[in-house]
XYZ file of N, CA and C in Angstrom:
546
model
N 329.323 113.837 140.959
C 328.085 114.281 140.089
C 327.669 115.533 140.310
N 327.464 115.960 141.615
C 326.782 117.264 141.974
C 327.988 118.313 141.588
N 329.134 118.101 141.905
C 330.218 118.975 141.396
C 330.236 119.319 139.932
N 330.166 118.200 139.151
C 330.246 118.431 137.884
C 328.977 119.219 137.264
N 327.778 118.918 138.004
C 326.665 119.639 137.678
C 326.851 121.263 137.821
N 327.179 121.376 139.137
C 327.631 122.793 139.556
C 328.566 123.480 138.542
N 329.658 122.801 138.361
C 330.739 123.373 137.298
C 330.014 123.752 136.179
N 329.358 122.961 135.591
C 328.691 123.114 134.424
C 327.685 124.383 134.485
N 326.872 124.530 135.501
C 325.966 125.459 135.797
C 326.593 126.737 135.715
N 327.604 126.830 136.726
C 328.174 128.017 136.681
C 329.166 128.326 135.558
N 329.648 127.398 134.919
C 330.198 127.618 133.535
C 329.476 128.075 132.482
N 328.245 127.839 132.611
C 327.128 128.271 131.496
C 326.990 129.849 131.924
N 326.800 130.201 133.041
C 326.478 131.530 133.656
C 327.681 132.273 133.206
N 329.077 131.661 133.586
C 330.160 132.501 133.089
C 330.270 132.871 131.515
N 329.927 131.674 130.798
C 329.872 131.894 129.243
C 328.730 133.151 129.029
N 327.661 133.197 129.544
C 326.832 134.183 129.141
C 327.381 135.594 129.794
N 328.135 135.634 130.808
C 328.817 136.918 131.110
C 329.806 137.213 130.177
N 330.576 136.256 129.566
C 331.498 136.401 128.466
C 330.783 137.331 127.447
N 329.554 136.490 127.077
C 328.907 137.062 125.992
C 328.441 138.593 126.156
N 328.072 138.816 127.475
C 327.702 140.319 127.808
C 329.087 141.227 127.652
N 330.195 140.659 128.005
C 331.516 141.327 127.946
C 332.032 141.584 126.491
N 332.018 140.428 125.716
C 332.475 140.608 124.502
C 331.473 140.854 123.290
N 330.259 140.633 123.585
C 329.020 141.136 122.688
C 329.155 140.438 121.333
N 329.424 141.115 120.398
C 329.342 140.560 119.104
C 330.453 139.737 118.711
N 331.517 139.757 119.522
C 332.612 138.929 119.171
C 332.534 137.361 119.562
N 331.543 137.219 120.527
C 331.338 135.832 120.888
C 329.858 135.268 120.475
N 329.959 134.159 119.613
C 328.451 133.671 119.267
C 328.389 132.429 120.034
N 327.065 132.127 120.377
C 326.774 130.853 121.129
C 325.409 130.500 120.502
N 325.518 129.264 120.204
C 324.278 128.620 119.542
C 323.618 127.610 120.404
N 323.815 127.653 121.874
C 323.210 126.581 122.688
C 324.109 125.677 123.102
N 325.127 126.007 123.831
C 326.386 125.285 124.388
C 325.660 124.240 125.445
N 325.893 123.142 125.399
C 325.451 122.128 126.327
C 326.164 122.113 127.674
N 327.522 121.977 127.597
C 328.317 121.885 128.778
C 329.533 122.973 128.796
N 329.651 123.692 129.657
C 330.906 124.635 129.565
C 331.420 124.749 131.056
N 332.633 124.311 131.240
C 333.193 124.302 132.620
C 333.543 125.748 133.065
N 333.517 126.048 134.433
C 333.730 127.202 135.012
C 335.288 127.716 134.757
N 336.166 126.679 134.589
C 337.445 126.915 134.377
C 337.766 126.904 132.908
N 337.076 127.636 132.089
C 337.484 127.923 130.825
C 338.005 129.234 130.421
N 338.938 129.388 129.829
C 339.624 130.718 129.680
C 339.251 131.295 128.168
N 338.795 132.391 127.795
C 338.326 133.137 126.678
C 339.221 134.263 126.561
N 340.000 134.460 125.687
C 340.686 135.874 125.309
C 340.366 136.202 123.880
N 339.615 137.192 123.726
C 339.153 137.707 122.355
C 339.610 139.225 122.163
N 340.782 139.261 121.452
C 341.117 140.737 121.158
C 340.694 141.312 120.006
N 340.361 142.721 120.011
C 340.185 143.652 118.757
C 339.116 143.006 117.974
N 339.334 142.786 116.667
C 338.475 142.420 115.703
C 338.386 140.894 115.669
N 338.655 140.039 116.479
C 338.566 138.765 116.593
C 337.216 138.210 116.933
N 336.863 136.891 116.787
C 335.671 136.372 117.380
C 335.734 134.852 117.364
N 334.794 134.325 118.324
C 334.684 132.979 118.575
C 333.223 132.571 118.424
N 333.004 131.246 117.796
C 331.483 131.064 117.674
C 331.386 129.336 118.215
N 330.510 129.122 118.874
C 330.400 127.820 119.391
C 328.859 127.287 118.819
N 328.938 126.152 118.373
C 327.707 125.429 117.647
C 326.842 125.080 118.788
N 325.680 124.371 118.450
C 324.766 123.810 119.577
C 325.402 122.508 120.014
N 325.029 122.208 121.330
C 325.499 121.203 121.987
C 326.941 120.885 122.256
N 327.611 122.109 122.071
C 329.140 122.051 122.419
C 329.405 121.629 123.891
N 330.617 120.859 124.038
C 330.839 120.675 125.489
C 332.410 120.889 125.607
N 332.796 121.871 126.669
C 334.031 122.287 126.878
C 334.387 121.901 128.350
N 335.457 121.167 128.467
C 335.711 120.884 129.847
C 336.851 121.845 130.492
N 337.185 121.744 131.586
C 338.101 122.565 132.447
C 339.462 122.733 131.745
N 339.937 123.973 132.350
C 341.444 124.319 131.932
C 341.695 124.367 130.464
N 340.565 124.482 129.575
C 340.595 124.833 128.356
C 340.784 126.361 127.910
N 341.714 126.625 127.131
C 341.908 128.052 126.751
C 341.551 128.423 125.124
N 341.054 129.435 124.857
C 340.817 130.007 123.570
C 341.392 131.189 123.387
N 342.258 131.615 122.508
C 342.891 132.788 122.457
C 342.812 133.127 120.816
N 342.269 134.580 120.855
C 341.928 135.030 119.285
C 342.550 136.541 119.179
N 343.481 136.704 118.464
C 344.300 137.996 118.397
C 344.244 138.414 116.867
N 344.364 139.754 116.636
C 344.529 140.304 115.275
C 343.681 140.025 114.303
N 342.332 139.950 114.645
C 341.419 139.657 113.591
C 341.113 138.085 113.508
N 341.728 137.234 114.377
C 341.568 135.722 114.356
C 340.267 135.204 114.526
N 339.792 134.190 114.054
C 338.436 133.492 114.257
C 338.661 132.027 114.645
N 337.769 131.675 115.487
C 337.616 130.274 115.887
C 336.077 129.889 115.723
N 335.839 128.790 114.956
C 334.657 128.470 114.702
C 334.418 126.928 115.154
N 333.472 126.745 116.098
C 333.402 125.409 116.615
C 331.966 124.800 116.266
N 331.980 123.577 115.566
C 330.750 123.112 114.967
C 329.756 122.381 116.006
N 328.670 122.095 115.652
C 327.770 121.647 116.425
C 328.179 120.280 117.168
N 327.598 119.806 118.178
C 327.987 118.530 118.951
C 329.503 118.218 118.934
N 330.320 119.149 119.054
C 331.846 119.184 119.331
C 332.069 119.042 120.890
N 333.101 118.007 121.346
C 333.434 117.765 122.558
C 334.953 118.375 122.554
N 335.341 119.127 123.467
C 336.760 119.622 123.789
C 337.221 119.152 125.315
N 337.950 118.276 125.479
C 338.322 117.695 126.743
C 339.142 118.608 127.476
N 339.671 118.272 128.639
C 340.416 118.999 129.526
C 341.706 119.651 128.990
N 342.227 120.897 129.393
C 343.521 121.225 128.993
C 344.002 121.584 127.618
N 342.962 121.866 126.943
C 343.247 121.994 125.462
C 343.517 123.704 125.217
N 344.493 124.058 124.325
C 344.728 125.356 123.903
C 344.384 125.621 122.403
N 343.626 126.395 122.115
C 343.184 126.869 120.751
C 343.567 128.200 120.581
N 344.628 128.604 119.560
C 345.121 129.864 119.455
C 345.081 130.333 117.934
N 344.267 131.360 117.714
C 343.979 131.885 116.245
C 344.345 133.197 116.103
N 344.966 133.546 115.003
C 345.373 134.953 114.543
C 344.882 134.970 113.229
N 344.287 133.880 112.476
C 343.604 133.922 111.227
C 342.381 133.154 111.287
N 342.393 131.790 111.245
C 341.010 131.054 111.320
C 341.397 129.553 111.654
N 340.656 129.019 112.615
C 340.602 127.736 113.041
C 339.221 127.361 113.066
N 338.979 126.428 112.211
C 337.482 125.898 111.968
C 337.439 124.414 112.513
N 336.648 123.991 113.402
C 336.501 122.666 113.910
C 335.051 122.275 113.462
N 334.853 121.112 112.841
C 333.504 120.759 112.287
C 332.765 120.299 113.337
N 331.604 119.716 112.991
C 330.520 119.042 113.636
C 330.868 117.614 114.124
N 330.677 117.279 115.329
C 330.593 115.927 115.889
C 331.908 115.453 116.137
N 332.860 116.368 116.378
C 334.395 116.138 116.697
C 334.633 115.923 118.275
N 335.549 114.877 118.483
C 335.971 114.777 119.706
C 337.641 115.217 119.849
N 337.801 115.912 120.763
C 339.153 116.430 121.037
C 339.751 116.019 122.381
N 340.459 115.168 122.510
C 341.195 114.622 123.705
C 341.740 115.680 124.637
N 342.307 115.368 125.896
C 342.952 116.281 126.587
C 344.415 116.602 126.094
N 344.718 118.011 126.471
C 345.940 118.507 126.287
C 346.159 118.671 124.924
N 345.183 119.006 124.042
C 345.687 119.223 122.513
C 345.764 120.650 122.340
N 346.856 121.005 121.521
C 347.093 122.273 121.062
C 346.830 122.436 119.758
N 346.194 123.708 119.207
C 345.950 123.885 117.858
C 346.311 125.387 117.634
N 347.289 125.417 116.555
C 347.654 126.743 116.589
C 347.726 127.175 114.875
N 347.114 128.388 114.524
C 347.159 128.549 113.187
C 348.329 129.578 112.770
N 349.153 129.714 113.755
C 350.197 130.815 113.680
C 351.451 130.189 114.213
N 352.702 130.671 113.957
C 353.943 130.595 114.782
C 354.827 131.802 114.429
N 355.897 131.910 115.015
C 356.723 133.026 114.916
C 357.723 132.906 113.724
N 357.851 134.109 113.030
C 358.880 134.168 111.766
C 360.213 134.249 112.536
N 360.699 133.153 112.912
C 362.026 133.209 113.478
C 363.300 133.661 112.657
N 363.204 133.629 111.374
C 364.123 134.202 110.473
C 364.380 135.631 110.458
N 363.208 136.316 110.579
C 363.175 137.785 110.584
C 363.146 138.372 111.964
N 361.966 138.161 112.808
C 361.669 138.679 113.870
C 360.688 137.944 114.671
N 361.238 137.702 116.029
C 360.390 136.778 116.610
C 358.868 137.334 117.283
N 358.774 138.570 117.066
C 357.516 139.201 117.336
C 356.609 139.355 116.007
N 356.996 138.756 114.982
C 356.233 138.660 113.876
C 355.659 137.159 113.738
N 354.407 137.281 113.292
C 353.456 136.118 113.295
C 353.363 135.824 111.760
N 353.379 134.300 111.330
C 353.091 133.712 110.196
C 351.884 132.980 110.383
N 350.576 133.228 109.782
C 349.535 132.515 109.977
C 348.842 131.876 108.804
N 348.307 130.831 108.869
C 347.704 129.931 107.847
C 346.375 129.290 108.493
N 345.399 129.112 107.761
C 344.074 128.637 108.272
C 344.350 127.060 108.583
N 343.488 126.687 109.634
C 343.428 125.283 110.098
C 342.059 124.779 110.026
N 341.795 123.809 109.224
C 340.427 123.304 109.076
C 340.220 121.793 109.482
N 339.376 121.633 110.363
C 339.330 120.091 110.859
C 337.666 119.921 110.447
N 337.744 118.875 109.719
C 336.555 118.408 109.216
C 335.478 117.781 110.177
N 334.299 117.185 109.801
C 333.437 116.723 110.607
C 333.709 115.254 111.117
N 333.214 114.860 112.170
C 333.426 113.452 112.706
C 334.894 113.196 112.865
N 335.715 114.094 113.234
C 337.038 113.847 113.636
C 337.304 113.616 115.075
N 338.250 112.521 115.212
C 338.622 112.243 116.684
C 340.091 112.591 116.740
N 340.435 113.338 117.775
C 341.866 113.864 117.819
C 342.304 113.290 119.264
N 343.227 112.366 119.350
C 343.705 111.674 120.484
C 344.410 112.788 121.497
N 344.628 112.414 122.929
C 345.228 113.155 123.878
C 346.662 113.727 123.381
N 346.995 114.688 123.869
C 348.467 115.361 123.532
C 348.684 115.612 122.239
N 347.863 115.913 121.397
C 348.276 116.018 119.823
C 348.509 117.625 119.720
N 349.397 117.885 118.626
C 349.607 119.149 118.270
C 349.198 119.502 116.920
N 348.400 120.352 116.666
C 347.899 120.707 115.222
C 348.553 122.054 114.897
N 349.249 121.982 113.809
C 350.101 123.491 113.497
C 349.455 124.023 112.177
N 349.908 125.235 111.952
C 349.287 126.218 111.073
C 349.236 125.552 109.547
N 348.187 125.814 108.865
C 348.178 125.468 107.448
C 347.460 123.903 107.342
N 347.020 123.379 108.306
C 346.712 122.047 108.258
C 345.155 121.829 107.969
N 344.874 121.014 107.078
C 343.356 120.558 106.722
C 343.263 119.065 107.136
N 342.522 118.669 108.067
C 342.223 117.387 108.369
C 340.724 117.003 107.903
N 340.747 115.870 106.947
C 339.453 115.569 106.372
C 338.337 115.014 107.183
N 337.263 115.049 106.702
C 336.065 114.296 107.541
C 336.498 113.050 107.850
N 335.771 112.417 109.132
C 335.758 111.073 109.480
C 337.361 110.557 109.817
N 338.228 111.241 110.189
C 339.670 111.025 110.307
C 339.946 110.771 111.875
N 340.996 109.989 112.220
C 341.478 109.846 113.516
C 342.801 110.164 113.563
N 343.116 111.061 114.480
C 344.673 111.382 114.794
C 344.895 110.650 116.274
N 345.934 110.002 116.054
C 346.314 109.091 117.396
C 346.931 109.834 118.344
N 346.888 109.536 119.477
C 347.474 110.371 120.695
C 348.813 110.654 120.534
N 349.251 111.682 120.781
C 350.795 112.171 120.755
C 350.940 112.580 119.318
N 350.330 112.715 118.562
C 350.905 113.064 117.109
C 351.082 114.442 117.004
N 351.985 114.983 116.123
C 352.260 116.236 115.792
C 351.785 116.401 114.197
N 350.949 117.072 114.036
C 350.139 117.136 112.484
C 350.712 118.491 111.945
N 351.543 118.355 110.883
C 352.192 119.474 110.176
C 351.666 119.451 108.538
N 351.115 118.330 108.192
C 350.660 118.307 106.672
C 349.092 117.973 106.725
N 348.492 118.064 105.587
C 347.035 117.705 105.378
C 346.878 116.238 105.578
N 345.506 116.069 106.105
C 345.233 114.679 106.298
C 344.028 114.377 105.547
N 343.936 113.440 104.626
C 342.924 113.202 103.760
C 341.720 112.692 104.496
N 340.491 112.731 103.937
C 339.160 112.340 104.637
C 339.288 110.648 104.873
N 338.835 110.213 105.945
C 338.671 108.803 106.333
C 340.073 108.216 106.641
N 341.041 108.946 107.034
C 342.332 108.423 107.350
C 342.614 108.227 108.872
N 343.417 107.364 109.159
C 344.125 107.116 110.639
C 345.421 107.558 110.590
N 345.778 108.450 111.418
C 347.313 109.006 111.302
C 347.798 108.669 112.844
N 348.954 108.013 112.806
C 349.626 107.821 114.004
C 351.090 107.805 113.873
N 351.833 108.204 114.803
C 353.305 108.371 114.620
C 354.069 107.285 115.556
N 354.772 106.434 114.923
C 355.566 105.616 115.717
C 356.717 106.072 116.442
N 356.899 105.639 117.587
C 358.033 106.159 118.500
C 358.653 105.041 118.969
N 359.850 104.607 118.416
C 360.431 103.451 119.050
C 361.211 103.676 120.330
N 360.980 102.850 121.382
C 361.717 102.982 122.702
C 362.916 102.099 122.676
N 363.982 102.807 122.889
C 365.165 102.119 122.902
C 365.801 102.049 124.243
N 366.002 100.762 124.738
C 366.409 100.292 126.001
C 367.723 99.756 126.043
N 368.851 100.482 126.716
C 370.021 99.917 126.699
C 370.439 99.757 128.086
N 370.901 98.473 128.411
C 371.327 98.458 129.738
C 372.930 98.847 129.899
N 373.298 99.442 130.982
C 374.622 99.839 131.205
C 375.470 98.732 131.881
N 376.421 98.164 131.269
C 377.241 97.024 132.069
C 378.152 97.898 132.855
N 378.644 97.106 133.883
C 379.663 97.631 134.890
C 380.756 98.152 134.228
N 381.274 97.485 133.184
C 382.513 97.965 132.619
C 382.328 99.250 131.813
N 381.244 99.776 131.351
C 380.889 100.858 130.609
C 380.540 102.057 131.342
N 380.460 101.748 132.651
C 380.055 103.062 133.647
C 381.291 103.899 133.670
N 380.991 105.429 133.785
C 382.014 106.205 133.976
C 382.123 106.721 135.232
């Protein structure tokens, strides 16, 4: 309990040091909890904004490149180990819960032409959205309000409001018989 309090206290101090360093590129509206072990990388004309009462746990990274924007709404919780990378726009609504190890990208490489060229498209996550652990949200996706994305899902298409998305993965178990061994 004391360690978590100290981590949050030093994290808030670190956030305000980030604010001094990044100045206008980082907007803070009253973050509630911010771990000391959060990484922010805001390049050139990019910016990140956090709404009121946001909570960000350790080992989460935010990357903004080439004029990208990340906007996080009020009262949103981001668990440990998340990666949010923007070259255009990633918008996360209010009252959202993101599980651990979630990756959100609004860009990917143009492998057909040149791997150093990026293709970007906005990612919009509505209000009251719950995203389970180990999900991947890719470019061009809109997730509607009040939706649930089950753990381990890869989201490549839009999700309508008030939806539950899950991906079945059948486990195949096959016993090897003595006469089949090589």
